[in-house]
CSV table of C-alpha atoms and ligand atoms in Angstrom, one decimal:
chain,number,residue,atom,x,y,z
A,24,UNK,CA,-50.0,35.2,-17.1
A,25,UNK,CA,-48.5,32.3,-19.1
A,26,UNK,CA,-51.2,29.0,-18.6
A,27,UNK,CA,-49.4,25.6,-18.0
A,28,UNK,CA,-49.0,23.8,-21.6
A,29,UNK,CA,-47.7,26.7,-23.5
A,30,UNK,CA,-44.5,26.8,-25.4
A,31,UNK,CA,-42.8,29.7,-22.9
A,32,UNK,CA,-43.4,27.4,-19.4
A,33,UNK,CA,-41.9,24.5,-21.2
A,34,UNK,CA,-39.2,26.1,-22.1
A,35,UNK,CA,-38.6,27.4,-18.9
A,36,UNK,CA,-38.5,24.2,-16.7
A,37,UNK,CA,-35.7,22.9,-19.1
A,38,UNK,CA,-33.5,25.2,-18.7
A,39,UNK,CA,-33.7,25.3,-14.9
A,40,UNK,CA,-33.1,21.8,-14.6
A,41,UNK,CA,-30.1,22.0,-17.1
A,42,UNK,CA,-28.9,25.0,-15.2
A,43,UNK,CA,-29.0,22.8,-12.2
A,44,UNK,CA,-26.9,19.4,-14.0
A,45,UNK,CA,-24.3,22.2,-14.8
A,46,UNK,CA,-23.9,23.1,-11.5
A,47,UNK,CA,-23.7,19.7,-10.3
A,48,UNK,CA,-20.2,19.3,-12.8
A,49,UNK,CA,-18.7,22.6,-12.6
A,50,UNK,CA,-19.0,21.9,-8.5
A,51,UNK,CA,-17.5,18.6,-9.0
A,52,UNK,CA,-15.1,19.6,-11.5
A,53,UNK,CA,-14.3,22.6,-8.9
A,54,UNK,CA,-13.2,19.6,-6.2
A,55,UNK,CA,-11.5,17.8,-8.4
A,56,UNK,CA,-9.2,20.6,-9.5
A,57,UNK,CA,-8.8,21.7,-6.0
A,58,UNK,CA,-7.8,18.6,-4.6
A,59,UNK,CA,-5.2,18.1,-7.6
A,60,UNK,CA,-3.6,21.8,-6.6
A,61,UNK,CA,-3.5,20.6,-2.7
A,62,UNK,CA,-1.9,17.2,-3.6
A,63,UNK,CA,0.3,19.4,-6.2
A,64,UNK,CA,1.2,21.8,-3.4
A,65,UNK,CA,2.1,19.0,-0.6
A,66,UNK,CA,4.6,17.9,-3.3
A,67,UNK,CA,6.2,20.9,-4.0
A,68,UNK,CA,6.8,21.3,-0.6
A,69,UNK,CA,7.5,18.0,0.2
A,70,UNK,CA,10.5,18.2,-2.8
A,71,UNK,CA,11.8,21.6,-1.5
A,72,UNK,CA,12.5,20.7,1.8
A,73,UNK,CA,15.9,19.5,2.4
A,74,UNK,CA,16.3,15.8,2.5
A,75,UNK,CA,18.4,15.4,6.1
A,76,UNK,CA,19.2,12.8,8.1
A,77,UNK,CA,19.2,13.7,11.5
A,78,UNK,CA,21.5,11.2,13.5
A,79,UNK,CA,23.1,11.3,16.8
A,80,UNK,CA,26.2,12.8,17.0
A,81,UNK,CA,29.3,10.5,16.5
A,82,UNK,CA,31.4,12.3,19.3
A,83,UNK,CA,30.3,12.3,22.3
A,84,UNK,CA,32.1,13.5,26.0
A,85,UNK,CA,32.3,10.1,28.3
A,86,UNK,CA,33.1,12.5,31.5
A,87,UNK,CA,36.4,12.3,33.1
A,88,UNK,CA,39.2,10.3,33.4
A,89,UNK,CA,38.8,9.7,37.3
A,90,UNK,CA,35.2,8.9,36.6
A,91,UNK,CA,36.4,5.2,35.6
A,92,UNK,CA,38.2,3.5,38.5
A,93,UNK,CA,41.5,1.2,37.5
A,94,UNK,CA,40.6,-2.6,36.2
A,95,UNK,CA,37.2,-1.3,35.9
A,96,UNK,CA,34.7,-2.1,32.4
A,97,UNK,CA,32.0,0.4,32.0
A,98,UNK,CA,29.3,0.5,29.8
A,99,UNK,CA,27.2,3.8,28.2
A,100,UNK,CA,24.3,2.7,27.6
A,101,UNK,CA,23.3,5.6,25.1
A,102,UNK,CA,26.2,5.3,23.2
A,103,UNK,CA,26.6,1.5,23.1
A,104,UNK,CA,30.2,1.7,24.0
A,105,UNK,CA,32.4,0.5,26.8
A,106,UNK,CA,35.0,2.4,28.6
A,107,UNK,CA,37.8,0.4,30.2
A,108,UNK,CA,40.6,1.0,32.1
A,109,UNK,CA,43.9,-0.6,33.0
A,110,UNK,CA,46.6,-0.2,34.9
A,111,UNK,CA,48.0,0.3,31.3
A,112,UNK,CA,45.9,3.2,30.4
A,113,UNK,CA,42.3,3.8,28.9
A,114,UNK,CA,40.4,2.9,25.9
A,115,UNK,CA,36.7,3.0,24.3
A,116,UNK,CA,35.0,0.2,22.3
A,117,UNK,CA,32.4,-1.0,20.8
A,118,UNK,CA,29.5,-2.7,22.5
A,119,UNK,CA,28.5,-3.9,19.7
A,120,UNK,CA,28.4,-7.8,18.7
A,121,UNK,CA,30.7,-8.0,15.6
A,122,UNK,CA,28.6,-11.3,14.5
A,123,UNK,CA,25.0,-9.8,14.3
A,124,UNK,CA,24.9,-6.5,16.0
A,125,UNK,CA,23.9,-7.2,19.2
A,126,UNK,CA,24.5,-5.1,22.1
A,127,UNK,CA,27.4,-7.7,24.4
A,128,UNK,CA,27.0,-7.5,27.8
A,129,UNK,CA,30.1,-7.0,30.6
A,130,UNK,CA,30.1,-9.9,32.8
A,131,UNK,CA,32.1,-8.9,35.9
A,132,UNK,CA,32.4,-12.7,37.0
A,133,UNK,CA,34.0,-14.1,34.7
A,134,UNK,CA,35.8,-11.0,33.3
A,135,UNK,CA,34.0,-11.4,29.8
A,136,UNK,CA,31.9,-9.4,27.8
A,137,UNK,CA,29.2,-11.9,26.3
A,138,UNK,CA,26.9,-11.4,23.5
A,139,UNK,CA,23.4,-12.9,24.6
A,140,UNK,CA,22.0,-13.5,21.2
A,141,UNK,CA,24.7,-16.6,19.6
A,142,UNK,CA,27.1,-17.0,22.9
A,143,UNK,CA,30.0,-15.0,21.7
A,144,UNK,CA,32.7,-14.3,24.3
A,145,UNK,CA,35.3,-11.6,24.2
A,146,UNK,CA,37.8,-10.6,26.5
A,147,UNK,CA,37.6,-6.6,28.1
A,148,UNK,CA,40.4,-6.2,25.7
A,149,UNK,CA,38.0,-6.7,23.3
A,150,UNK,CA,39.6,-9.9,21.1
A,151,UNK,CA,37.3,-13.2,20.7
A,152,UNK,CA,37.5,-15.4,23.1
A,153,UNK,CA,34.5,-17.8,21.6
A,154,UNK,CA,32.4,-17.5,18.6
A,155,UNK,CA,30.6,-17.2,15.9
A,156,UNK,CA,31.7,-13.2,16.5
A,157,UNK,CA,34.3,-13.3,13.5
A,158,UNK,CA,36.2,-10.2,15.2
A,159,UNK,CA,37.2,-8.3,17.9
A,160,UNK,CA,35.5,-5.2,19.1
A,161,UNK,CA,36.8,-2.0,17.6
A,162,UNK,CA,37.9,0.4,19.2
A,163,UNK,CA,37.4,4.0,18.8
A,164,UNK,CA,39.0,7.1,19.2
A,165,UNK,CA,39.2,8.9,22.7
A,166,UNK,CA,41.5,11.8,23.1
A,167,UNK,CA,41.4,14.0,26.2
A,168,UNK,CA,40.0,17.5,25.6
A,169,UNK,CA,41.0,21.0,26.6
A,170,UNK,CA,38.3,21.0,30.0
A,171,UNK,CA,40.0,17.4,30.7
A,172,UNK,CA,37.2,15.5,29.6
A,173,UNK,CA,37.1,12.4,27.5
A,174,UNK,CA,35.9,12.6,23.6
A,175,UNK,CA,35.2,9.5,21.9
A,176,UNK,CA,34.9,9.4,18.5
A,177,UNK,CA,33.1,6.4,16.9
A,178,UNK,CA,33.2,7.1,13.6
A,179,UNK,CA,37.0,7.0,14.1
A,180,UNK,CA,38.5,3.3,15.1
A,181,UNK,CA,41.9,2.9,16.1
A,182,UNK,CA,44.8,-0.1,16.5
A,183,UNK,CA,44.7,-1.6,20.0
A,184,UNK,CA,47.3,-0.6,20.8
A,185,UNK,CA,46.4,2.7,21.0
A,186,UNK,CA,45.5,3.3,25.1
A,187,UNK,CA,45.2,6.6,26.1
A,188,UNK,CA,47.5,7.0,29.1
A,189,UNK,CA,45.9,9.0,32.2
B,223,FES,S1,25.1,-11.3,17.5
B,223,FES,FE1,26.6,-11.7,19.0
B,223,FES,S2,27.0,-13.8,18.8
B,223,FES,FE2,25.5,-13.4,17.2
């Protein structure tokens, strides 16, 4: 048995505590590279999903025709759009505040739809009545389909004078 002091046990004790320091940087090194191939990986699959946009549909079925009484203004909420109907016929617009964006409000009482955020006024028909609104409401497609229900298109505006007759 080797005594303490000789060149063998000297030796020894070196390498074990060199052995360990290696450890020590090959476990670290080990992290490092497998955190790089996880963040590598998150952006591979990140870049090879597709890049969608998933908005509401612009077309949307506003029920039926009898659903909205004559001289009537009604307003779907979900959609931001008001349905109105005349005498004349019957047409869909925008809710829509053309100043800022805001969401106008039908005011039965004075037969006005009023934006609450500047005071603009416009009449059911939709035209500026009172500013700063620099335009009238658009109005948007509405067509009758095959069932008899109404389709509204908002991506598709149309003239006012465009009233769908039911
Ligand atoms: S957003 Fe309607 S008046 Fe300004």
């Amino acid at each position: 048995m080797a005594a303490e002091g000789e060149p063998g046990v000297k030796e020894k004790s070196e390498t074990r505590t060199s052995g360990n320091r290696r450890d020590f940087f090959n476990e670290i090194a080990g992290c490092a590279l497998a955190i790089a191939g996880l963040g590598g990986a998150a952006i591979t699959v990140e870049y090879s999903s597709p890049n969608v946009l998933f908005e509401p549909p612009t077309t949307f079925r506003a029920g039926s025709p009898d659903d909205y009484p004559v001289n009537s203004v009604t307003f779907i909420q979900d959609q931001q759009v008001y349905i109105v109907r005349t005498e004349k016929g019957l047409w869909a617009m925008s809710a829509v505040c053309t100043h800022l964006g805001c969401i106008t409000q039908w005011k039965p009482e004075s037969n006005q739809i009023a934006c609450p955020c500047h005071g603009s006024k416009f009449q059911r028909e939709g035209n500026v009545q009172a500013g700063p609104a620099p335009r009238p409401l658009p109005r948007f497609s509405v067509r009758l389909a095959a069932d008899g229900a109404l389709m509204v298109d908002k991506l598709e505006t149309v003239k006012e004078t465009e009233i769908l007759k039911v």
